[in-house]
Amino acid sequence: MLRFKVVEEAFDRKAIPVETPSERPEQYYAKYVFNDQKMFQYLPKKTYDALVGAIANKQPISREVADSVAEGMKRWAIENGARHYTHWFHPLTDGTAEKHDAFIEHDGKGGVLEAFSGKLLVQQEPDASSFPNGGIRNTFEARGYSAWDISSPAFIIGETLCIPTVFISYTGESLDYKTPLLRALNSVDRAATSVAQLFDPEVKHVHSYLGWEQEYFLVDEALYSARPDLVMTGRTLMGHESAKNQQLEDHYFGAIPSRVEAFMLDLEIECHKLGIPAKTRHNEVAPNQFELAPIFEETNLANDHNLLLMSVMNEVARRHNFRVLLHEKPFAGVNGSGKHNNWSLGTDKGVLLFAPGKTLRDNLQFITFVVNVMAAVHRHNALLKASIMSATNAHRLGANEAPPAIISIFTGSQLASVLDLLEKSSKEQLADLSSKEAVSVGVAQIPELLIDNTDRNRTSPFAFTGNRFEFRAVGSSANCASAMIALNAVVADQLAIFHRIVSERTAAGETLEEVLLDELRKLIVESKAIHFDGNGYSDEWKAEAARRGLDCETSAPKIFDAYLSKQSEEMFARTGVFTRVELEARNEVKWEMYTKKVQIEARVLGDLAINHIIPVATRYQSILVDNVVKLKSLFSGSKGDEIVAHDLDTIERISRHMCVIKAETYKMIDARKAANAIASEREKAIAYHDTVLPCLETIRYHIDKLELMVDNEMWPLPKYRELLFIR
């Protein structure tokens, strides 16, 4: 009866009132962020000017400036209740890390005083060997460094001042996501600025922008705690789908349940105080699935805010007796959760480079950047797939509206027609297009055709959506930086190559417009294979994608190989994003994390199968057997056989399912032991994928069949119909 008490407790929950601030959001927005306004207020003007200038020009600051910033930052933090400070960084765990230190130093008189120096602000030395590092750091080589990222503002969580930092090893290799992300953003800034200056010489910088859409599930905390698989792995390793799930399409954009709305309001208030521009909230397609989306921000800051959100939403959910599920596929048979990365580039003059303009030059610039992105994605489609792949996201891709594990680009019919026009024109015709009159029939029509007039394709992993590209394949639990590092790096590399070719040809006497149109045509033809506007779920597309030469690998451990290809290594070296040592280390981490996640799932499922499901099924089977014996004693002959036939059939089917569950569980244990003996992290991960993972699916199938047969009151775990519907 424990399950029913838990379910009753969950369904009796009432919405917890949220104390809404009396002020409007603009009055408390960024209250706990040391942003430009706070810097101007708490820093001397000379320090403020130096820091703002360093941020704008991506330059280091002096020790003198660091000391002055530290003093002002400390004063602001203490006035807002902070007692500790921490360097907040992003290790290779998809989460964040922090070590808290108090604002105290000896005063030399037996007491303490509150102090914070530029040295403490700028650099700390966390243990580098205790985080995933791919062999770069051994236990006896523990030293690593965290260094202040001046471009991302400090903030206060609770009573702690959090300072965003990079995390590198003692020997200089990056051990985090932020370091290579900043490198990739610097690279795309340089390359894109060079190309943008072909159209406007006054452009000084190009910024990368990101607008993530965070999907998530909410589950009542009591039900969550009664599901060991959710607690240990973040997803249900068993569970037959509910009679009603999402098939009526009544949850998407439906009325938000009162308990959930109270949680959302509380979360929004916390987000706004931390400077996270949370704007959109709604029900998603699956029951208990929701989405939060912010206003676009510079990519580095947006990524910091997403990681901060994932931490905050867990804390807020606990206050409302919820648990947040960020796993990409916590429930079988319904939509999984993604984190769509809406990505764009814009100049320091406010021009979005993926948005059509009103002049020939603007439209030629628009086409130039879009076509170069397509060329970059085509050339590095395997790497981009590797950047979003994980043990958890592998469950989501290609299922229930999630994009397939093949990277392609959706352009929409309007942009496709423009690309088709350029592709099919001869060199002479392309030269003619550079005249204003000719272009007015084709390229100059782009503004009217494209703005807010692009269809959506939910099966496309990388879609053009009017003035940006939407990388839909990113997983809900992922660090956005993984995808953004790869995407910005490959685009930077492609733009640099494009700029070099254009510069060489124009230096030889050809006109800029003629060269641009000629080179764009070549790129359109070369990257045509990546363009696909159809149904990404169809078997026909999988076969066609293979014929086109796109990467169609589905094994996550093998997909990671793309990072170590000669093409990827050379690209990362040219852009300065990763060294070979860093790439090898990160892949070691990826393979190790994949193995560990599947290993944990196998252990949890084995325990649940043998210690929870089999005993319950056996008890229920014994009840049926006892009932058959009693009925046979009452009714003899053919009548008795007829009466007990159904029970006998059920007993036999239960036995068959239990036999398979036991056999597959022991087979899974043996496969795990064999895989664990493999020294190579790559080969071990492949073994877990090929030999352990299939056992999980087989065991689940037979447990789910038992769930439909065993007495509902005896079943030990909350079912989907209870987990998926908040009341």
Short mmCIF file of N, CA and C in Angstrom, two decimals, residues 318-452:
data_model
loop_
_atom_site.label_atom_id
_atom_site.label_comp_id
_atom_site.label_asym_id
_atom_site.label_seq_id
_atom_site.Cartn_x
_atom_site.Cartn_y
_atom_site.Cartn_z
N ARG A 318 12.11 22.32 -5.48
CA ARG A 318 12.01 21.68 -4.16
C ARG A 318 11.08 22.45 -3.24
N ARG A 319 11.07 23.77 -3.37
CA ARG A 319 10.18 24.59 -2.53
C ARG A 319 8.71 24.31 -2.84
N HIS A 320 8.45 23.82 -4.05
CA HIS A 320 7.07 23.56 -4.47
C HIS A 320 6.76 22.06 -4.51
N ASN A 321 7.58 21.27 -3.81
CA ASN A 321 7.39 19.81 -3.75
C ASN A 321 7.42 19.17 -5.13
N PHE A 322 8.27 19.72 -6.01
CA PHE A 322 8.50 19.15 -7.33
C PHE A 322 9.95 18.70 -7.43
N ARG A 323 10.22 17.87 -8.42
CA ARG A 323 11.56 17.61 -8.89
C ARG A 323 11.59 17.90 -10.39
N VAL A 324 12.64 18.59 -10.83
CA VAL A 324 12.82 18.88 -12.24
C VAL A 324 13.58 17.73 -12.90
N LEU A 325 13.09 17.25 -14.03
CA LEU A 325 13.77 16.22 -14.80
C LEU A 325 14.34 16.87 -16.06
N LEU A 326 15.66 16.93 -16.15
CA LEU A 326 16.32 17.51 -17.31
C LEU A 326 16.85 16.44 -18.26
N HIS A 327 16.65 15.19 -17.92
CA HIS A 327 17.06 14.09 -18.81
C HIS A 327 16.33 14.24 -20.14
N GLU A 328 17.03 13.91 -21.23
CA GLU A 328 16.44 14.08 -22.56
C GLU A 328 15.26 13.15 -22.82
N LYS A 329 15.18 12.02 -22.13
CA LYS A 329 14.08 11.08 -22.38
C LYS A 329 13.69 10.40 -21.08
N PRO A 330 13.08 11.14 -20.14
CA PRO A 330 12.74 10.53 -18.86
C PRO A 330 11.59 9.54 -18.96
N PHE A 331 10.75 9.66 -20.00
CA PHE A 331 9.60 8.77 -20.14
C PHE A 331 9.54 8.23 -21.57
N ALA A 332 9.36 6.94 -21.70
CA ALA A 332 9.25 6.32 -23.02
C ALA A 332 7.87 6.61 -23.61
N GLY A 333 7.82 6.73 -24.93
CA GLY A 333 6.53 6.86 -25.61
C GLY A 333 5.98 8.26 -25.70
N VAL A 334 6.64 9.24 -25.07
CA VAL A 334 6.22 10.64 -25.20
C VAL A 334 7.44 11.47 -25.58
N ASN A 335 7.19 12.72 -25.91
CA ASN A 335 8.28 13.59 -26.33
C ASN A 335 9.40 13.66 -25.31
N GLY A 336 10.62 13.69 -25.81
CA GLY A 336 11.76 13.97 -24.95
C GLY A 336 11.99 15.47 -24.87
N SER A 337 13.00 15.87 -24.13
CA SER A 337 13.28 17.29 -23.92
C SER A 337 14.58 17.70 -24.59
N GLY A 338 14.51 18.81 -25.30
CA GLY A 338 15.70 19.38 -25.93
C GLY A 338 16.00 20.74 -25.33
N LYS A 339 17.06 21.33 -25.87
CA LYS A 339 17.42 22.69 -25.49
C LYS A 339 17.79 23.38 -26.80
N HIS A 340 16.76 23.79 -27.54
CA HIS A 340 16.99 24.37 -28.86
C HIS A 340 17.88 25.59 -28.73
N ASN A 341 18.98 25.59 -29.48
CA ASN A 341 19.93 26.70 -29.46
C ASN A 341 19.70 27.58 -30.67
N ASN A 342 19.04 28.72 -30.46
CA ASN A 342 18.84 29.69 -31.53
C ASN A 342 20.08 30.57 -31.60
N TRP A 343 20.80 30.47 -32.73
CA TRP A 343 22.12 31.06 -32.84
C TRP A 343 22.16 32.07 -33.97
N SER A 344 22.80 33.19 -33.72
CA SER A 344 22.94 34.19 -34.76
C SER A 344 24.24 34.96 -34.58
N LEU A 345 24.60 35.74 -35.59
CA LEU A 345 25.76 36.62 -35.55
C LEU A 345 25.29 38.04 -35.84
N GLY A 346 25.88 39.00 -35.15
CA GLY A 346 25.52 40.40 -35.36
C GLY A 346 26.72 41.31 -35.20
N THR A 347 26.76 42.40 -35.93
CA THR A 347 27.88 43.32 -35.85
C THR A 347 27.73 44.25 -34.66
N ASP A 348 28.83 44.94 -34.33
CA ASP A 348 28.78 45.91 -33.24
C ASP A 348 27.96 47.14 -33.61
N LYS A 349 27.50 47.20 -34.86
CA LYS A 349 26.64 48.30 -35.30
C LYS A 349 25.16 47.89 -35.27
N GLY A 350 24.88 46.70 -34.71
CA GLY A 350 23.50 46.27 -34.54
C GLY A 350 22.88 45.58 -35.73
N VAL A 351 23.69 45.15 -36.69
CA VAL A 351 23.17 44.48 -37.88
C VAL A 351 23.23 42.97 -37.68
N LEU A 352 22.08 42.30 -37.81
CA LEU A 352 22.05 40.84 -37.75
C LEU A 352 22.45 40.29 -39.11
N LEU A 353 23.46 39.45 -39.13
CA LEU A 353 24.04 39.00 -40.39
C LEU A 353 23.23 37.92 -41.07
N PHE A 354 22.28 37.30 -40.36
CA PHE A 354 21.41 36.29 -40.97
C PHE A 354 20.03 36.85 -41.28
N ALA A 355 19.91 38.18 -41.26
CA ALA A 355 18.63 38.82 -41.57
C ALA A 355 18.74 39.56 -42.89
N PRO A 356 17.78 39.38 -43.79
CA PRO A 356 17.80 40.12 -45.06
C PRO A 356 17.72 41.62 -44.80
N GLY A 357 18.23 42.39 -45.73
CA GLY A 357 18.19 43.84 -45.58
C GLY A 357 17.33 44.49 -46.64
N LYS A 358 17.50 45.81 -46.79
CA LYS A 358 16.68 46.57 -47.73
C LYS A 358 17.46 47.00 -48.96
N THR A 359 18.75 46.69 -48.99
CA THR A 359 19.58 47.09 -50.13
C THR A 359 20.27 45.88 -50.72
N LEU A 360 20.77 46.07 -51.94
CA LEU A 360 21.51 45.00 -52.60
C LEU A 360 22.69 44.55 -51.75
N ARG A 361 23.42 45.50 -51.19
CA ARG A 361 24.61 45.16 -50.42
C ARG A 361 24.23 44.38 -49.16
N ASP A 362 23.16 44.79 -48.50
CA ASP A 362 22.71 44.07 -47.31
C ASP A 362 22.32 42.64 -47.65
N ASN A 363 21.61 42.46 -48.75
CA ASN A 363 21.16 41.13 -49.13
C ASN A 363 22.31 40.24 -49.57
N LEU A 364 23.30 40.84 -50.24
CA LEU A 364 24.47 40.07 -50.64
C LEU A 364 25.25 39.63 -49.40
N GLN A 365 25.29 40.51 -48.39
CA GLN A 365 25.93 40.15 -47.12
C GLN A 365 25.17 39.01 -46.44
N PHE A 366 23.85 39.13 -46.43
CA PHE A 366 23.00 38.09 -45.84
C PHE A 366 23.26 36.74 -46.50
N ILE A 367 23.23 36.70 -47.84
CA ILE A 367 23.45 35.45 -48.56
C ILE A 367 24.86 34.92 -48.31
N THR A 368 25.83 35.82 -48.23
CA THR A 368 27.22 35.42 -47.99
C THR A 368 27.36 34.66 -46.68
N PHE A 369 26.77 35.20 -45.62
CA PHE A 369 26.91 34.55 -44.32
C PHE A 369 26.08 33.27 -44.23
N VAL A 370 24.89 33.26 -44.79
CA VAL A 370 24.06 32.05 -44.75
C VAL A 370 24.73 30.91 -45.51
N VAL A 371 25.23 31.19 -46.70
CA VAL A 371 25.86 30.15 -47.52
C VAL A 371 27.13 29.63 -46.86
N ASN A 372 27.91 30.50 -46.23
CA ASN A 372 29.11 30.05 -45.54
C ASN A 372 28.77 29.17 -44.34
N VAL A 373 27.67 29.46 -43.65
CA VAL A 373 27.23 28.59 -42.56
C VAL A 373 26.85 27.23 -43.11
N MET A 374 26.13 27.22 -44.21
CA MET A 374 25.74 25.94 -44.81
C MET A 374 26.98 25.13 -45.21
N ALA A 375 27.98 25.81 -45.77
CA ALA A 375 29.20 25.12 -46.17
C ALA A 375 29.93 24.55 -44.95
N ALA A 376 29.97 25.33 -43.87
CA ALA A 376 30.64 24.87 -42.65
C ALA A 376 29.93 23.66 -42.05
N VAL A 377 28.60 23.72 -42.00
CA VAL A 377 27.82 22.61 -41.43
C VAL A 377 27.96 21.37 -42.29
N HIS A 378 27.98 21.55 -43.60
CA HIS A 378 28.16 20.40 -44.49
C HIS A 378 29.51 19.75 -44.27
N ARG A 379 30.56 20.57 -44.25
CA ARG A 379 31.91 20.04 -44.13
C ARG A 379 32.14 19.34 -42.79
N HIS A 380 31.49 19.83 -41.76
CA HIS A 380 31.74 19.31 -40.41
C HIS A 380 30.47 18.73 -39.78
N ASN A 381 29.60 18.13 -40.58
CA ASN A 381 28.33 17.62 -40.03
C ASN A 381 28.56 16.53 -38.99
N ALA A 382 29.60 15.71 -39.18
CA ALA A 382 29.88 14.65 -38.19
C ALA A 382 30.32 15.26 -36.87
N LEU A 383 31.13 16.30 -36.91
CA LEU A 383 31.59 16.96 -35.69
C LEU A 383 30.43 17.62 -34.96
N LEU A 384 29.55 18.29 -35.68
CA LEU A 384 28.41 18.94 -35.04
C LEU A 384 27.50 17.91 -34.37
N LYS A 385 27.36 16.75 -35.00
CA LYS A 385 26.57 15.69 -34.36
C LYS A 385 27.25 15.21 -33.10
N ALA A 386 28.58 15.09 -33.15
CA ALA A 386 29.32 14.67 -31.96
C ALA A 386 29.19 15.69 -30.84
N SER A 387 29.05 16.97 -31.19
CA SER A 387 28.98 18.02 -30.18
C SER A 387 27.69 17.98 -29.37
N ILE A 388 26.66 17.33 -29.90
CA ILE A 388 25.38 17.26 -29.17
C ILE A 388 25.07 15.85 -28.67
N MET A 389 25.98 14.91 -28.94
CA MET A 389 25.72 13.52 -28.59
C MET A 389 26.10 13.24 -27.14
N SER A 390 25.33 12.39 -26.51
CA SER A 390 25.61 11.93 -25.14
C SER A 390 24.82 10.65 -24.92
N ALA A 391 25.10 9.98 -23.83
CA ALA A 391 24.35 8.76 -23.50
C ALA A 391 22.88 9.07 -23.30
N THR A 392 22.57 10.25 -22.79
CA THR A 392 21.18 10.62 -22.52
C THR A 392 20.48 11.13 -23.77
N ASN A 393 21.16 11.97 -24.55
CA ASN A 393 20.52 12.52 -25.75
C ASN A 393 20.32 11.45 -26.81
N ALA A 394 21.09 10.38 -26.77
CA ALA A 394 20.93 9.29 -27.73
C ALA A 394 19.55 8.67 -27.64
N HIS A 395 18.93 8.70 -26.45
CA HIS A 395 17.58 8.15 -26.28
C HIS A 395 16.53 9.02 -26.96
N ARG A 396 16.83 10.32 -27.11
CA ARG A 396 15.84 11.27 -27.62
C ARG A 396 15.88 11.41 -29.13
N LEU A 397 17.08 11.44 -29.71
CA LEU A 397 17.21 11.77 -31.12
C LEU A 397 16.44 10.80 -32.00
N GLY A 398 15.64 11.37 -32.88
CA GLY A 398 14.88 10.56 -33.82
C GLY A 398 13.58 10.00 -33.28
N ALA A 399 13.17 10.44 -32.10
CA ALA A 399 11.95 9.89 -31.50
C ALA A 399 11.04 11.00 -31.00
N ASN A 400 9.75 10.90 -31.30
CA ASN A 400 8.74 11.84 -30.79
C ASN A 400 9.15 13.29 -31.00
N GLU A 401 9.23 13.70 -32.24
CA GLU A 401 9.50 15.07 -32.67
C GLU A 401 10.93 15.53 -32.46
N ALA A 402 11.81 14.73 -31.93
CA ALA A 402 13.21 15.12 -31.81
C ALA A 402 13.90 14.90 -33.15
N PRO A 403 14.88 15.73 -33.49
CA PRO A 403 15.57 15.56 -34.77
C PRO A 403 16.30 14.23 -34.83
N PRO A 404 16.53 13.71 -36.03
CA PRO A 404 17.26 12.44 -36.17
C PRO A 404 18.76 12.63 -35.95
N ALA A 405 19.47 11.54 -35.82
CA ALA A 405 20.92 11.59 -35.61
C ALA A 405 21.65 11.73 -36.95
N ILE A 406 21.15 12.60 -37.79
CA ILE A 406 21.80 12.97 -39.05
C ILE A 406 21.67 14.49 -39.16
N ILE A 407 22.77 15.17 -39.32
CA ILE A 407 22.73 16.62 -39.40
C ILE A 407 22.38 17.06 -40.82
N SER A 408 21.33 17.87 -40.94
CA SER A 408 20.96 18.48 -42.21
C SER A 408 20.46 19.88 -41.92
N ILE A 409 20.32 20.69 -42.96
CA ILE A 409 19.87 22.07 -42.79
C ILE A 409 18.53 22.25 -43.49
N PHE A 410 17.57 22.81 -42.76
CA PHE A 410 16.28 23.21 -43.33
C PHE A 410 16.36 24.70 -43.64
N THR A 411 16.02 25.08 -44.87
CA THR A 411 16.06 26.50 -45.24
C THR A 411 14.68 27.11 -45.42
N GLY A 412 13.68 26.29 -45.73
CA GLY A 412 12.39 26.83 -46.11
C GLY A 412 12.37 27.14 -47.60
N SER A 413 11.21 27.18 -48.17
CA SER A 413 11.08 27.28 -49.63
C SER A 413 11.59 28.61 -50.17
N GLN A 414 11.42 29.70 -49.43
CA GLN A 414 11.81 31.01 -49.95
C GLN A 414 13.32 31.13 -50.11
N LEU A 415 14.05 30.79 -49.05
CA LEU A 415 15.51 30.85 -49.14
C LEU A 415 16.02 29.80 -50.12
N ALA A 416 15.38 28.63 -50.13
CA ALA A 416 15.80 27.58 -51.07
C ALA A 416 15.70 28.05 -52.51
N SER A 417 14.67 28.84 -52.82
CA SER A 417 14.51 29.33 -54.20
C SER A 417 15.62 30.30 -54.57
N VAL A 418 16.04 31.12 -53.61
CA VAL A 418 17.13 32.06 -53.87
C VAL A 418 18.44 31.29 -54.10
N LEU A 419 18.70 30.29 -53.25
CA LEU A 419 19.91 29.49 -53.40
C LEU A 419 19.90 28.74 -54.73
N ASP A 420 18.73 28.26 -55.10
CA ASP A 420 18.60 27.55 -56.37
C ASP A 420 18.89 28.48 -57.55
N LEU A 421 18.44 29.73 -57.44
CA LEU A 421 18.69 30.72 -58.48
C LEU A 421 20.19 30.95 -58.65
N LEU A 422 20.88 31.10 -57.53
CA LEU A 422 22.32 31.34 -57.59
C LEU A 422 23.07 30.10 -58.10
N GLU A 423 22.62 28.94 -57.66
CA GLU A 423 23.31 27.70 -58.05
C GLU A 423 23.25 27.46 -59.55
N LYS A 424 22.09 27.71 -60.15
CA LYS A 424 21.88 27.34 -61.54
C LYS A 424 22.32 28.42 -62.53
N SER A 425 22.77 29.55 -62.00
CA SER A 425 23.23 30.60 -62.88
C SER A 425 24.67 30.33 -63.30
N SER A 426 24.97 30.67 -64.53
CA SER A 426 26.35 30.53 -65.00
C SER A 426 27.18 31.65 -64.42
N LYS A 427 28.50 31.57 -64.62
CA LYS A 427 29.37 32.61 -64.11
C LYS A 427 29.00 33.96 -64.72
N GLU A 428 28.66 33.95 -66.01
CA GLU A 428 28.28 35.20 -66.66
C GLU A 428 26.98 35.74 -66.10
N GLN A 429 26.02 34.83 -65.85
CA GLN A 429 24.74 35.26 -65.28
C GLN A 429 24.91 35.78 -63.87
N LEU A 430 25.82 35.13 -63.12
CA LEU A 430 26.09 35.61 -61.77
C LEU A 430 26.68 37.01 -61.81
N ALA A 431 27.54 37.25 -62.78
CA ALA A 431 28.11 38.58 -62.92
C ALA A 431 27.02 39.59 -63.22
N ASP A 432 26.05 39.18 -64.06
CA ASP A 432 24.93 40.07 -64.37
C ASP A 432 24.09 40.38 -63.14
N LEU A 433 24.02 39.40 -62.21
CA LEU A 433 23.22 39.61 -61.01
C LEU A 433 23.76 40.73 -60.13
N SER A 434 25.01 41.11 -60.37
CA SER A 434 25.58 42.17 -59.55
C SER A 434 25.05 43.54 -59.93
N SER A 435 24.34 43.61 -61.06
CA SER A 435 23.72 44.89 -61.42
C SER A 435 22.43 45.05 -60.65
N LYS A 436 22.11 46.28 -60.33
CA LYS A 436 20.96 46.54 -59.47
C LYS A 436 19.65 46.10 -60.13
N GLU A 437 19.54 46.31 -61.43
CA GLU A 437 18.30 45.99 -62.11
C GLU A 437 18.04 44.50 -62.11
N ALA A 438 19.10 43.70 -62.38
CA ALA A 438 18.92 42.25 -62.42
C ALA A 438 18.60 41.69 -61.04
N VAL A 439 19.28 42.19 -60.03
CA VAL A 439 19.08 41.66 -58.69
C VAL A 439 17.70 42.01 -58.15
N SER A 440 17.10 43.07 -58.64
CA SER A 440 15.78 43.45 -58.13
C SER A 440 14.75 42.37 -58.42
N VAL A 441 15.03 41.52 -59.37
CA VAL A 441 14.11 40.44 -59.69
C VAL A 441 14.35 39.23 -58.79
N GLY A 442 15.59 39.06 -58.31
CA GLY A 442 15.93 37.89 -57.53
C GLY A 442 16.33 38.20 -56.11
N VAL A 443 17.60 38.48 -55.90
CA VAL A 443 18.12 38.65 -54.54
C VAL A 443 17.46 39.79 -53.80
N ALA A 444 17.17 40.88 -54.47
CA ALA A 444 16.60 42.04 -53.77
C ALA A 444 15.21 41.76 -53.23
N GLN A 445 14.57 40.68 -53.65
CA GLN A 445 13.24 40.34 -53.13
C GLN A 445 13.31 39.60 -51.80
N ILE A 446 14.51 39.29 -51.35
CA ILE A 446 14.65 38.50 -50.12
C ILE A 446 13.95 39.12 -48.92
N PRO A 447 14.05 40.45 -48.70
CA PRO A 447 13.38 41.00 -47.51
C PRO A 447 11.89 40.67 -47.46
N GLU A 448 11.19 40.86 -48.58
CA GLU A 448 9.75 40.59 -48.59
C GLU A 448 9.45 39.11 -48.46
N LEU A 449 10.34 38.26 -48.96
CA LEU A 449 10.07 36.83 -48.98
C LEU A 449 10.37 36.13 -47.67
N LEU A 450 11.40 36.60 -46.95
CA LEU A 450 11.90 35.79 -45.85
C LEU A 450 11.47 36.23 -44.46
N ILE A 451 11.37 37.50 -44.22
CA ILE A 451 11.11 37.95 -42.86
C ILE A 451 9.77 37.42 -42.37
N ASP A 452 9.82 36.68 -41.24
CA ASP A 452 8.62 36.10 -40.63
C ASP A 452 7.81 35.26 -41.61
#
